[in-house]
PDB file of C-alpha atoms in Angstrom:
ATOM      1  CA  UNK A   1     126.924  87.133 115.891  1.00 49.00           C
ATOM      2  CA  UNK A   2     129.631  89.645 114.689  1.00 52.00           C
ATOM      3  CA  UNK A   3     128.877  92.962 113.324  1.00 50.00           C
ATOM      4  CA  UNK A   4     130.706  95.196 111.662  1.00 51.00           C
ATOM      5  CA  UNK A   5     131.314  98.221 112.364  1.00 55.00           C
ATOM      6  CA  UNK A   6     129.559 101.308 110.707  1.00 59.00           C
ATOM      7  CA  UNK A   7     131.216 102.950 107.472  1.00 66.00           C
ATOM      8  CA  UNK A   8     130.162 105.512 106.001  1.00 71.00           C
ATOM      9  CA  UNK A   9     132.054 108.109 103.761  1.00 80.00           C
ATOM     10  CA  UNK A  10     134.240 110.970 104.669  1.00 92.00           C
ATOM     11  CA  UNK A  11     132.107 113.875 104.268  1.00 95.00           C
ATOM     12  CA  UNK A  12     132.732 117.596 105.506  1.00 97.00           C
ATOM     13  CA  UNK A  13     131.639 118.386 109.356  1.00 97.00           C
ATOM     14  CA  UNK A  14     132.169 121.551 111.451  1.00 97.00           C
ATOM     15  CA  UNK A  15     134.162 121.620 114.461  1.00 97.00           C
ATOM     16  CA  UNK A  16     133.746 123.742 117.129  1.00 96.00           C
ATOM     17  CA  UNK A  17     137.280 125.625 117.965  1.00 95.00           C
ATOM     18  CA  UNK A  18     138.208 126.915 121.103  1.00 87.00           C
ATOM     19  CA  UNK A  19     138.099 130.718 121.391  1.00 82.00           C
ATOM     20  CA  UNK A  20     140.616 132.526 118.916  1.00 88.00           C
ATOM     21  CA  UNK A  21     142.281 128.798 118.495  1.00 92.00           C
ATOM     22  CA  UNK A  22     140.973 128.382 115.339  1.00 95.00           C
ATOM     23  CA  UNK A  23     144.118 128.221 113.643  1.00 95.00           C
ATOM     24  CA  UNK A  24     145.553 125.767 116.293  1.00 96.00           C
ATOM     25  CA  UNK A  25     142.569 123.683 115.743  1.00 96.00           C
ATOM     26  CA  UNK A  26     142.813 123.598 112.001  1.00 97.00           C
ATOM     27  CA  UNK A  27     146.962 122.712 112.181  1.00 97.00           C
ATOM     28  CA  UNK A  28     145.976 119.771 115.054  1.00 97.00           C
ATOM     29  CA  UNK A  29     143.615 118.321 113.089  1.00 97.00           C
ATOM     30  CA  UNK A  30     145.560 118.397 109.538  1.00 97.00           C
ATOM     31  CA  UNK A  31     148.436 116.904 111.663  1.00 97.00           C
ATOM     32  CA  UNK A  32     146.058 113.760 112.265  1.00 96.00           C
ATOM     33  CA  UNK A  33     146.222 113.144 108.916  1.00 96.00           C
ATOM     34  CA  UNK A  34     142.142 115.036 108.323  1.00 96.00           C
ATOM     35  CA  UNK A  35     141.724 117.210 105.653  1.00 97.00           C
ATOM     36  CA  UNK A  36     140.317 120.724 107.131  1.00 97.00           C
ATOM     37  CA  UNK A  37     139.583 124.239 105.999  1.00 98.00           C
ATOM     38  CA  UNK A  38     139.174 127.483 107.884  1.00 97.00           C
ATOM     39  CA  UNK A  39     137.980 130.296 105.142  1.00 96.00           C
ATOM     40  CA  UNK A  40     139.363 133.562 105.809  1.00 95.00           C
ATOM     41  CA  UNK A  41     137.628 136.621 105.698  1.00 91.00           C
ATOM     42  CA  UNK A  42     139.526 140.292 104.601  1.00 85.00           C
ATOM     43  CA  UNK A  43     138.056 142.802 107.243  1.00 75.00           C
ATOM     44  CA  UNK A  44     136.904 145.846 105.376  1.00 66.00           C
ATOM     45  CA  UNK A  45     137.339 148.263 106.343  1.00 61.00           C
ATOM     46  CA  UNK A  46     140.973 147.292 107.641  1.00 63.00           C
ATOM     47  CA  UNK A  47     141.255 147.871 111.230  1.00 62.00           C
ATOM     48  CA  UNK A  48     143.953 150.551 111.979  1.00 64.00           C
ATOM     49  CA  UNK A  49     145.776 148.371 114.741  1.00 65.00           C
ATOM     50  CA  UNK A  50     145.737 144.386 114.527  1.00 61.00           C
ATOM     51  CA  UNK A  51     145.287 141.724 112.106  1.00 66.00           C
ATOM     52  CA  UNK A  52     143.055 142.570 108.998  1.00 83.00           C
ATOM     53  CA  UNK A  53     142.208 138.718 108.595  1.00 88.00           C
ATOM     54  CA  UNK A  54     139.904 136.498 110.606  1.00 89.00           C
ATOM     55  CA  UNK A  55     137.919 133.650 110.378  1.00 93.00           C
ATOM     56  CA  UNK A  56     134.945 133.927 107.979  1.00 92.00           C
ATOM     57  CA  UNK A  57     133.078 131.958 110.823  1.00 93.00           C
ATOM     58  CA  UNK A  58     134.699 133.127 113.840  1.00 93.00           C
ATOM     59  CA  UNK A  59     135.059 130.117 116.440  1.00 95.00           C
ATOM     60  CA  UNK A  60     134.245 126.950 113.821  1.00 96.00           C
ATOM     61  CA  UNK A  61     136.926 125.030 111.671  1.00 97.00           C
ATOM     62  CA  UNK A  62     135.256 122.909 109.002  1.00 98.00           C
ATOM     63  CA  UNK A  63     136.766 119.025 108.774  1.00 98.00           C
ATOM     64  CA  UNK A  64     136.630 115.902 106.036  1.00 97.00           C
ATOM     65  CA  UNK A  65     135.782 113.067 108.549  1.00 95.00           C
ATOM     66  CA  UNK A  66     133.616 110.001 109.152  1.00 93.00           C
ATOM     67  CA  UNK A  67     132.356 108.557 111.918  1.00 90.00           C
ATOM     68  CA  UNK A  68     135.598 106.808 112.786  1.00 91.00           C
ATOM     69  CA  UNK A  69     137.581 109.943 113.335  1.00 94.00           C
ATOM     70  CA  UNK A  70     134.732 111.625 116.020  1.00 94.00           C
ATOM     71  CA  UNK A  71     136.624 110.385 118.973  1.00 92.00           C
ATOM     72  CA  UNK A  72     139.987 111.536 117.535  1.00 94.00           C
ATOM     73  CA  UNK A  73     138.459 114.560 116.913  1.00 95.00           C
ATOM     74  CA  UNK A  74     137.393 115.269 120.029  1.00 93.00           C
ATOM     75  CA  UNK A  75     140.692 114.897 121.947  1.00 94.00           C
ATOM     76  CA  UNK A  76     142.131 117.626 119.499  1.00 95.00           C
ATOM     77  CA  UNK A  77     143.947 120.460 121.088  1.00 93.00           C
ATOM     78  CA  UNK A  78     142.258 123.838 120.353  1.00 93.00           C
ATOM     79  CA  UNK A  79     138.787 121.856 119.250  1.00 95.00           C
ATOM     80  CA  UNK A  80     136.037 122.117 121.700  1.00 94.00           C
ATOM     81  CA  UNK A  81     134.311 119.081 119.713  1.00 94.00           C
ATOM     82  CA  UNK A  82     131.827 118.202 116.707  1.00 96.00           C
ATOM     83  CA  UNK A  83     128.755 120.661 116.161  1.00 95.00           C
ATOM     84  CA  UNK A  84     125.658 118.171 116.588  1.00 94.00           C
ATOM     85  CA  UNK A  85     121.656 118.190 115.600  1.00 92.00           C
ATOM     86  CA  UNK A  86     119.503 115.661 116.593  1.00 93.00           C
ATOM     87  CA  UNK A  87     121.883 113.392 118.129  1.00 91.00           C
ATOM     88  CA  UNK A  88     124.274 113.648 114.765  1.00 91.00           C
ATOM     89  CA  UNK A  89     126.792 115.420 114.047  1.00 94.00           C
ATOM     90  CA  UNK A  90     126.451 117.670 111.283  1.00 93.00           C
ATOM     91  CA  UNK A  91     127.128 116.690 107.808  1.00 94.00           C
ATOM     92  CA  UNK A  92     128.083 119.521 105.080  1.00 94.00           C
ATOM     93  CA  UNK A  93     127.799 119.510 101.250  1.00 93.00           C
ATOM     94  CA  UNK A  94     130.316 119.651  99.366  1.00 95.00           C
ATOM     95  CA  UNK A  95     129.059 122.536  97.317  1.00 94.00           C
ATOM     96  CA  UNK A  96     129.185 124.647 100.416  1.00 94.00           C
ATOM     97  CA  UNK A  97     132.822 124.699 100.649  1.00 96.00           C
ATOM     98  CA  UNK A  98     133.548 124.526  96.758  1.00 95.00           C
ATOM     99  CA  UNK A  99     131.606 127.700  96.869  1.00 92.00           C
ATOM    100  CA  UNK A 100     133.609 129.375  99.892  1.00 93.00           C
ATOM    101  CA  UNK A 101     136.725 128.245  98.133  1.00 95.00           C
ATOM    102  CA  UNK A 102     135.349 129.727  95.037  1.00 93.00           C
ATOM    103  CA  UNK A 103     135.150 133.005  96.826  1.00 90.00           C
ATOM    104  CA  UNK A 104     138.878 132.886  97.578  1.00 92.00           C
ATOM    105  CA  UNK A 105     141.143 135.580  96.153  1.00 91.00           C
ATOM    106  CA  UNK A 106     145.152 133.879  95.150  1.00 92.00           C
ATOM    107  CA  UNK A 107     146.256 133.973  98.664  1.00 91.00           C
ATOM    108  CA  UNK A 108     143.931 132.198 100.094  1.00 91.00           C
ATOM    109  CA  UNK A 109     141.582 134.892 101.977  1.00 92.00           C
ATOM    110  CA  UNK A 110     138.270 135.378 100.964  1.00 90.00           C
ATOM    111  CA  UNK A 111     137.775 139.514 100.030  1.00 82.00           C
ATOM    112  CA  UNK A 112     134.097 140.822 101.083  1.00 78.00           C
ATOM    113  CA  UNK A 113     132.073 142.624  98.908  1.00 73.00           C
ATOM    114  CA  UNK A 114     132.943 146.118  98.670  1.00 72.00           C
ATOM    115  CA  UNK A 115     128.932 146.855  98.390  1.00 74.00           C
ATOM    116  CA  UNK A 116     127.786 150.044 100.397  1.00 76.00           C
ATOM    117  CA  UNK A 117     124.703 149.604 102.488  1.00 80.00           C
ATOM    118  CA  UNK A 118     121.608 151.024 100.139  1.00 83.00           C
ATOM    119  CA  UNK A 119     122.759 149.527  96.583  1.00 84.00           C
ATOM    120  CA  UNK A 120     120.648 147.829  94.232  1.00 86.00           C
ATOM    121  CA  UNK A 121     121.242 144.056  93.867  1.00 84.00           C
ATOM    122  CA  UNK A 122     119.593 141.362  91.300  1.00 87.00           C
ATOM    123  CA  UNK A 123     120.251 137.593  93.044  1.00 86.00           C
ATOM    124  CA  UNK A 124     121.763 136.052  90.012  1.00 87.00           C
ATOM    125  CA  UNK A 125     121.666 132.197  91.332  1.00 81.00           C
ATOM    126  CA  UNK A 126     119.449 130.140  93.671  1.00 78.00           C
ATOM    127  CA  UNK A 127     116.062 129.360  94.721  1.00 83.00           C
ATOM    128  CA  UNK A 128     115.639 133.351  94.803  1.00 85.00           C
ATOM    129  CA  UNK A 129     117.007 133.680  91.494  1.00 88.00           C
ATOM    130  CA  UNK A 130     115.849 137.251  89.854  1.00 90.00           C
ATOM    131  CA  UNK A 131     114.763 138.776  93.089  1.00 90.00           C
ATOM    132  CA  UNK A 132     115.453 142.257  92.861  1.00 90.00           C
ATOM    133  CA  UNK A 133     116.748 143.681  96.259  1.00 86.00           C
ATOM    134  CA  UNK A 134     118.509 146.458  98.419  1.00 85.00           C
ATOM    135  CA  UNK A 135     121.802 145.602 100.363  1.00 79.00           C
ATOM    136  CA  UNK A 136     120.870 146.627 103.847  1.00 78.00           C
ATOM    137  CA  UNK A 137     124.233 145.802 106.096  1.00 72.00           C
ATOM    138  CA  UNK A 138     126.748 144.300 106.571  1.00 70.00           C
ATOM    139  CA  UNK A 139     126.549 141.523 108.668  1.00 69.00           C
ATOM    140  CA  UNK A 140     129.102 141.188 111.829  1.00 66.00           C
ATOM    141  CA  UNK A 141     131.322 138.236 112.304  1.00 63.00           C
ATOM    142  CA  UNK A 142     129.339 137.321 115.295  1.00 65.00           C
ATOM    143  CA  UNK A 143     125.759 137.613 113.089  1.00 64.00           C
ATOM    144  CA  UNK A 144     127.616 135.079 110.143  1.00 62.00           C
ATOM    145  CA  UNK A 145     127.558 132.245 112.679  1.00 55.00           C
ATOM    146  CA  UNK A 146     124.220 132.933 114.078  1.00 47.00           C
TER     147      UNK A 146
END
């Protein structure tokens, strides 16, 4: 009996990158013919030596793929492979990246909120929708992918 093989839609998955090879991972993968972002993040405030732009998610590349493309993914250069739960690797909506892409200023980099620590905030959207709170931090790169 012949089966065939499993199809399922391209949906958006998250790639592990290599350390700082995110870039390198996002150009390998593009030039296998996968769509991928990497959101950019403005630091704030700009670092007086070095690069004010970085990864929003420091180490992680974000890729349109379907089961198919997992091995081809994984012999990427600058990938370290597919970020997995339960067995599966993980699927993302696509509202998650319309909404970081959302975020985007014209060029392409995402600009934090210039918020200080102790201001008043309403949450506007969401399942917390008209919570009043109080910005407490900022969060560091390292904390957004924890």
């Amino acid at each position: 009996m012949r089966t065939k093989p499993h199809t399922e839609p391209d949906t958006w998955r998250v790639v592990t990158a290599r350390r700082h090879r995110e870039a390198v991972a996002r150009v390998r993968l593009a030039e296998r013919g996968l769509e991928t972002y990497l959101p950019l993040l403005r630091r704030w405030p700009r670092p007086p030596v070095g690069l004010d732009v970085g990864p929003l998610f420091p180490g992680y590349v974000f890729v349109r793929a379907g089961r198919v493309h997992f091995h081809q993914i994984a012999r990427t250069p600058g990938v370290g492979g597919l970020v997995v739960f339960g067995g599966e690797p993980a699927r993302l909506d696509d509202a998650v990246i319309d909404f970081l892409r959302s975020r985007e200023e014209p060029d392409g980099i995402i600009t934090p909120c210039p918020l200080p620590s102790g201001d008043a905030v309403r949450i506007t959207d969401g399942s917390w929708r008209g919570l009043a709170a109080i910005l407490d931090r900022r969060v560091s790169a390292r904390e957004r992918v924890l």
